Amino acid sequence: MTIAFTVNGAAKSVAAPETATLLDILRNQLGLMGTRYGCGLEQCGCCMVLVDGQPVHSCTREVGTVAGKKVTTIEGLGTQADPHPLQQAFLDEQAGQCGYCLSGILISAKALLDKNPKPSRADIVAALDKHLCRCGSHVRILRAVERAAATLNGRPA
């Protein structure tokens, strides 16, 4: 079956069973390696992507459910030359060690800031609660999201 959807602003069509995971299609057919496979059970958050602006686990999401929708992966946030303010804040705060979890965390943080541009620390904690960072970078991650929110709102970080 051919499934058409938009990925990072570009129209894509893939030949795949409707039940193939979105993660598998993103990584193995579209070459978007930033989205990670962690647990495969929606427990760690490594696989988060945005579907029509909402964070979803791509490890269990069937690709057939995104037909006609807009998918944003970590590659769609910014570039090395022009990083999204979240990406820059994570770099500035040195908010990752191994970095395995960060693509999912950045995606959830983006969804939060799109919905709530001035989140409290409690809002950030709640939005990122479904993510597992085994390195223990939680405090720096929270600071990075706060910094990005400040930057996006025109306040000094």
PDB file of C-alpha atoms in Angstrom:
ATOM      1  CA  MET A   1       0.000   0.000   0.000  1.00  0.00           C
ATOM      2  CA  THR A   2       1.175   3.557  -0.690  1.00  0.00           C
ATOM      3  CA  ILE A   3       0.823   5.988   2.190  1.00  0.00           C
ATOM      4  CA  ALA A   4       1.207   9.724   1.583  1.00  0.00           C
ATOM      5  CA  PHE A   5       2.014  12.213   4.341  1.00  0.00           C
ATOM      6  CA  THR A   6       4.179  15.263   4.951  1.00  0.00           C
ATOM      7  CA  VAL A   7       7.486  14.912   6.785  1.00  0.00           C
ATOM      8  CA  ASN A   8       9.344  18.029   7.896  1.00  0.00           C
ATOM      9  CA  GLY A   9       7.462  20.095   5.323  1.00  0.00           C
ATOM     10  CA  ALA A  10       8.068  17.755   2.354  1.00  0.00           C
ATOM     11  CA  ALA A  11       5.417  15.536   0.776  1.00  0.00           C
ATOM     12  CA  LYS A  12       6.346  11.859   1.005  1.00  0.00           C
ATOM     13  CA  SER A  13       4.814   8.642  -0.266  1.00  0.00           C
ATOM     14  CA  VAL A  14       5.975   5.297   1.027  1.00  0.00           C
ATOM     15  CA  ALA A  15       5.158   1.765   0.041  1.00  0.00           C
ATOM     16  CA  ALA A  16       4.522  -0.117   3.260  1.00  0.00           C
ATOM     17  CA  PRO A  17       1.917  -2.123   5.099  1.00  0.00           C
ATOM     18  CA  GLU A  18      -0.430   0.178   7.034  1.00  0.00           C
ATOM     19  CA  THR A  19       0.648  -1.588  10.205  1.00  0.00           C
ATOM     20  CA  ALA A  20       4.365  -0.840   9.817  1.00  0.00           C
ATOM     21  CA  THR A  21       5.560   1.444  12.583  1.00  0.00           C
ATOM     22  CA  LEU A  22       6.090   5.077  11.788  1.00  0.00           C
ATOM     23  CA  LEU A  23       9.527   4.796  13.392  1.00  0.00           C
ATOM     24  CA  ASP A  24      10.532   2.026  11.003  1.00  0.00           C
ATOM     25  CA  ILE A  25       9.400   4.056   7.991  1.00  0.00           C
ATOM     26  CA  LEU A  26      11.117   7.252   9.181  1.00  0.00           C
ATOM     27  CA  ARG A  27      14.434   5.543   9.818  1.00  0.00           C
ATOM     28  CA  ASN A  28      14.582   2.773   7.235  1.00  0.00           C
ATOM     29  CA  GLN A  29      12.703   4.196   4.257  1.00  0.00           C
ATOM     30  CA  LEU A  30      13.162   7.939   4.683  1.00  0.00           C
ATOM     31  CA  GLY A  31      16.642   7.892   6.249  1.00  0.00           C
ATOM     32  CA  LEU A  32      15.677  10.139   9.168  1.00  0.00           C
ATOM     33  CA  MET A  33      17.893   8.671  11.844  1.00  0.00           C
ATOM     34  CA  GLY A  34      17.385  11.305  14.556  1.00  0.00           C
ATOM     35  CA  THR A  35      14.279   9.625  15.925  1.00  0.00           C
ATOM     36  CA  ARG A  36      15.446   6.774  18.119  1.00  0.00           C
ATOM     37  CA  TYR A  37      14.198   3.336  19.045  1.00  0.00           C
ATOM     38  CA  GLY A  38      14.338   2.947  22.790  1.00  0.00           C
ATOM     39  CA  CYS A  39      11.947   0.458  24.343  1.00  0.00           C
ATOM     40  CA  GLY A  40       9.260  -0.145  21.718  1.00  0.00           C
ATOM     41  CA  LEU A  41       6.618   0.095  24.456  1.00  0.00           C
ATOM     42  CA  GLU A  42       5.926   3.859  24.783  1.00  0.00           C
ATOM     43  CA  GLN A  43       7.857   3.884  28.056  1.00  0.00           C
ATOM     44  CA  CYS A  44      10.987   5.953  27.331  1.00  0.00           C
ATOM     45  CA  GLY A  45      10.025   8.704  24.865  1.00  0.00           C
ATOM     46  CA  CYS A  46      13.074   8.328  22.586  1.00  0.00           C
ATOM     47  CA  CYS A  47      10.821   7.853  19.563  1.00  0.00           C
ATOM     48  CA  MET A  48       8.636  10.963  19.925  1.00  0.00           C
ATOM     49  CA  VAL A  49       7.643  12.876  16.801  1.00  0.00           C
ATOM     50  CA  LEU A  50       4.961  15.460  16.185  1.00  0.00           C
ATOM     51  CA  VAL A  51       1.891  14.432  14.215  1.00  0.00           C
ATOM     52  CA  ASP A  52      -0.157  17.492  13.346  1.00  0.00           C
ATOM     53  CA  GLY A  53       1.609  19.261  16.216  1.00  0.00           C
ATOM     54  CA  GLN A  54       0.930  16.597  18.845  1.00  0.00           C
ATOM     55  CA  PRO A  55       3.738  14.486  20.345  1.00  0.00           C
ATOM     56  CA  VAL A  56       3.269  10.776  19.626  1.00  0.00           C
ATOM     57  CA  HIS A  57       5.327   7.635  20.107  1.00  0.00           C
ATOM     58  CA  SER A  58       6.471   6.550  16.667  1.00  0.00           C
ATOM     59  CA  CYS A  59       7.600   3.131  17.914  1.00  0.00           C
ATOM     60  CA  THR A  60       4.010   1.918  18.177  1.00  0.00           C
ATOM     61  CA  ARG A  61       2.215   4.322  15.838  1.00  0.00           C
ATOM     62  CA  GLU A  62       1.116   2.569  12.666  1.00  0.00           C
ATOM     63  CA  VAL A  63       2.148   4.489   9.574  1.00  0.00           C
ATOM     64  CA  GLY A  64      -1.344   4.113   8.135  1.00  0.00           C
ATOM     65  CA  THR A  65      -2.634   6.433  10.871  1.00  0.00           C
ATOM     66  CA  VAL A  66      -0.542   9.351   9.587  1.00  0.00           C
ATOM     67  CA  ALA A  67      -1.833   9.294   6.005  1.00  0.00           C
ATOM     68  CA  GLY A  68      -2.519  12.893   4.981  1.00  0.00           C
ATOM     69  CA  LYS A  69      -1.004  14.302   8.176  1.00  0.00           C
ATOM     70  CA  LYS A  70       2.058  16.404   8.985  1.00  0.00           C
ATOM     71  CA  VAL A  71       4.907  14.663  10.785  1.00  0.00           C
ATOM     72  CA  THR A  72       7.803  16.583  12.297  1.00  0.00           C
ATOM     73  CA  THR A  73      10.956  14.819  13.430  1.00  0.00           C
ATOM     74  CA  ILE A  74      14.009  16.257  15.147  1.00  0.00           C
ATOM     75  CA  GLU A  75      15.490  16.914  11.702  1.00  0.00           C
ATOM     76  CA  GLY A  76      12.581  19.276  11.034  1.00  0.00           C
ATOM     77  CA  LEU A  77      13.269  21.582  13.979  1.00  0.00           C
ATOM     78  CA  GLY A  78      16.411  23.332  12.811  1.00  0.00           C
ATOM     79  CA  THR A  79      19.753  22.885  11.154  1.00  0.00           C
ATOM     80  CA  GLN A  80      23.318  22.903  12.378  1.00  0.00           C
ATOM     81  CA  ALA A  81      23.749  26.356  10.823  1.00  0.00           C
ATOM     82  CA  ASP A  82      20.391  27.630  12.110  1.00  0.00           C
ATOM     83  CA  PRO A  83      19.285  25.618  15.148  1.00  0.00           C
ATOM     84  CA  HIS A  84      15.835  26.002  16.666  1.00  0.00           C
ATOM     85  CA  PRO A  85      16.010  27.987  19.939  1.00  0.00           C
ATOM     86  CA  LEU A  86      15.356  24.735  21.819  1.00  0.00           C
ATOM     87  CA  GLN A  87      18.325  23.074  20.162  1.00  0.00           C
ATOM     88  CA  GLN A  88      20.525  26.079  20.915  1.00  0.00           C
ATOM     89  CA  ALA A  89      19.376  26.167  24.537  1.00  0.00           C
ATOM     90  CA  PHE A  90      20.176  22.472  24.943  1.00  0.00           C
ATOM     91  CA  LEU A  91      23.660  23.128  23.569  1.00  0.00           C
ATOM     92  CA  ASP A  92      24.134  26.194  25.789  1.00  0.00           C
ATOM     93  CA  GLU A  93      23.020  24.316  28.909  1.00  0.00           C
ATOM     94  CA  GLN A  94      24.953  21.176  27.941  1.00  0.00           C
ATOM     95  CA  ALA A  95      21.661  19.410  28.570  1.00  0.00           C
ATOM     96  CA  GLY A  96      22.682  16.010  27.352  1.00  0.00           C
ATOM     97  CA  GLN A  97      25.386  13.506  27.972  1.00  0.00           C
ATOM     98  CA  CYS A  98      24.897  10.539  25.666  1.00  0.00           C
ATOM     99  CA  GLY A  99      22.103  12.333  23.763  1.00  0.00           C
ATOM    100  CA  TYR A 100      20.088   9.211  23.013  1.00  0.00           C
ATOM    101  CA  CYS A 101      16.908  10.575  24.630  1.00  0.00           C
ATOM    102  CA  LEU A 102      17.265  14.158  23.462  1.00  0.00           C
ATOM    103  CA  SER A 103      15.477  13.978  20.112  1.00  0.00           C
ATOM    104  CA  GLY A 104      12.306  12.800  21.839  1.00  0.00           C
ATOM    105  CA  ILE A 105      12.672  15.318  24.647  1.00  0.00           C
ATOM    106  CA  LEU A 106      13.182  18.166  22.178  1.00  0.00           C
ATOM    107  CA  ILE A 107      10.056  17.116  20.277  1.00  0.00           C
ATOM    108  CA  SER A 108       7.928  17.091  23.438  1.00  0.00           C
ATOM    109  CA  ALA A 109       9.421  20.407  24.546  1.00  0.00           C
ATOM    110  CA  LYS A 110       8.569  21.896  21.137  1.00  0.00           C
ATOM    111  CA  ALA A 111       4.961  20.730  21.475  1.00  0.00           C
ATOM    112  CA  LEU A 112       4.813  22.271  24.953  1.00  0.00           C
ATOM    113  CA  LEU A 113       6.229  25.640  23.866  1.00  0.00           C
ATOM    114  CA  ASP A 114       3.932  25.753  20.833  1.00  0.00           C
ATOM    115  CA  LYS A 115       0.945  25.254  23.135  1.00  0.00           C
ATOM    116  CA  ASN A 116       2.235  27.206  26.135  1.00  0.00           C
ATOM    117  CA  PRO A 117       4.954  29.763  25.301  1.00  0.00           C
ATOM    118  CA  LYS A 118       5.465  30.695  28.972  1.00  0.00           C
ATOM    119  CA  PRO A 119       5.431  27.389  30.843  1.00  0.00           C
ATOM    120  CA  SER A 120       6.129  27.105  34.538  1.00  0.00           C
ATOM    121  CA  ARG A 121       8.724  24.630  35.718  1.00  0.00           C
ATOM    122  CA  ALA A 122       5.832  22.342  36.734  1.00  0.00           C
ATOM    123  CA  ASP A 123       4.437  22.553  33.180  1.00  0.00           C
ATOM    124  CA  ILE A 124       7.831  21.546  31.765  1.00  0.00           C
ATOM    125  CA  VAL A 125       8.190  18.662  34.211  1.00  0.00           C
ATOM    126  CA  ALA A 126       4.700  17.406  33.322  1.00  0.00           C
ATOM    127  CA  ALA A 127       5.366  17.653  29.567  1.00  0.00           C
ATOM    128  CA  LEU A 128       8.635  15.736  29.860  1.00  0.00           C
ATOM    129  CA  ASP A 129       7.488  13.230  32.467  1.00  0.00           C
ATOM    130  CA  LYS A 130       7.086  10.463  29.874  1.00  0.00           C
ATOM    131  CA  HIS A 131      10.783  10.680  28.951  1.00  0.00           C
ATOM    132  CA  LEU A 132      13.545   8.608  30.421  1.00  0.00           C
ATOM    133  CA  CYS A 133      17.061  10.046  30.558  1.00  0.00           C
ATOM    134  CA  ARG A 134      19.408   7.456  31.973  1.00  0.00           C
ATOM    135  CA  CYS A 135      22.296   9.938  32.198  1.00  0.00           C
ATOM    136  CA  GLY A 136      20.525  12.036  34.815  1.00  0.00           C
ATOM    137  CA  SER A 137      20.602  15.318  32.895  1.00  0.00           C
ATOM    138  CA  HIS A 138      17.134  16.279  34.107  1.00  0.00           C
ATOM    139  CA  VAL A 139      18.051  19.559  35.806  1.00  0.00           C
ATOM    140  CA  ARG A 140      19.972  20.812  32.757  1.00  0.00           C
ATOM    141  CA  ILE A 141      17.137  19.701  30.482  1.00  0.00           C
ATOM    142  CA  LEU A 142      14.637  21.716  32.512  1.00  0.00           C
ATOM    143  CA  ARG A 143      16.943  24.752  32.430  1.00  0.00           C
ATOM    144  CA  ALA A 144      17.322  24.389  28.670  1.00  0.00           C
ATOM    145  CA  VAL A 145      13.565  24.402  28.094  1.00  0.00           C
ATOM    146  CA  GLU A 146      13.231  27.441  30.374  1.00  0.00           C
ATOM    147  CA  ARG A 147      16.033  29.162  28.426  1.00  0.00           C
ATOM    148  CA  ALA A 148      14.368  28.381  25.088  1.00  0.00           C
ATOM    149  CA  ALA A 149      11.032  29.707  26.345  1.00  0.00           C
ATOM    150  CA  ALA A 150      12.728  32.930  27.421  1.00  0.00           C
ATOM    151  CA  THR A 151      14.458  33.276  24.051  1.00  0.00           C
ATOM    152  CA  LEU A 152      11.253  32.626  22.139  1.00  0.00           C
ATOM    153  CA  ASN A 153       9.498  35.257  24.248  1.00  0.00           C
ATOM    154  CA  GLY A 154      12.218  37.850  23.645  1.00  0.00           C
ATOM    155  CA  ARG A 155      13.582  37.754  27.182  1.00  0.00           C
ATOM    156  CA  PRO A 156      17.246  37.296  28.015  1.00  0.00           C
ATOM    157  CA  ALA A 157      18.073  33.683  28.802  1.00  0.00           C
TER     158      ALA A 157
END
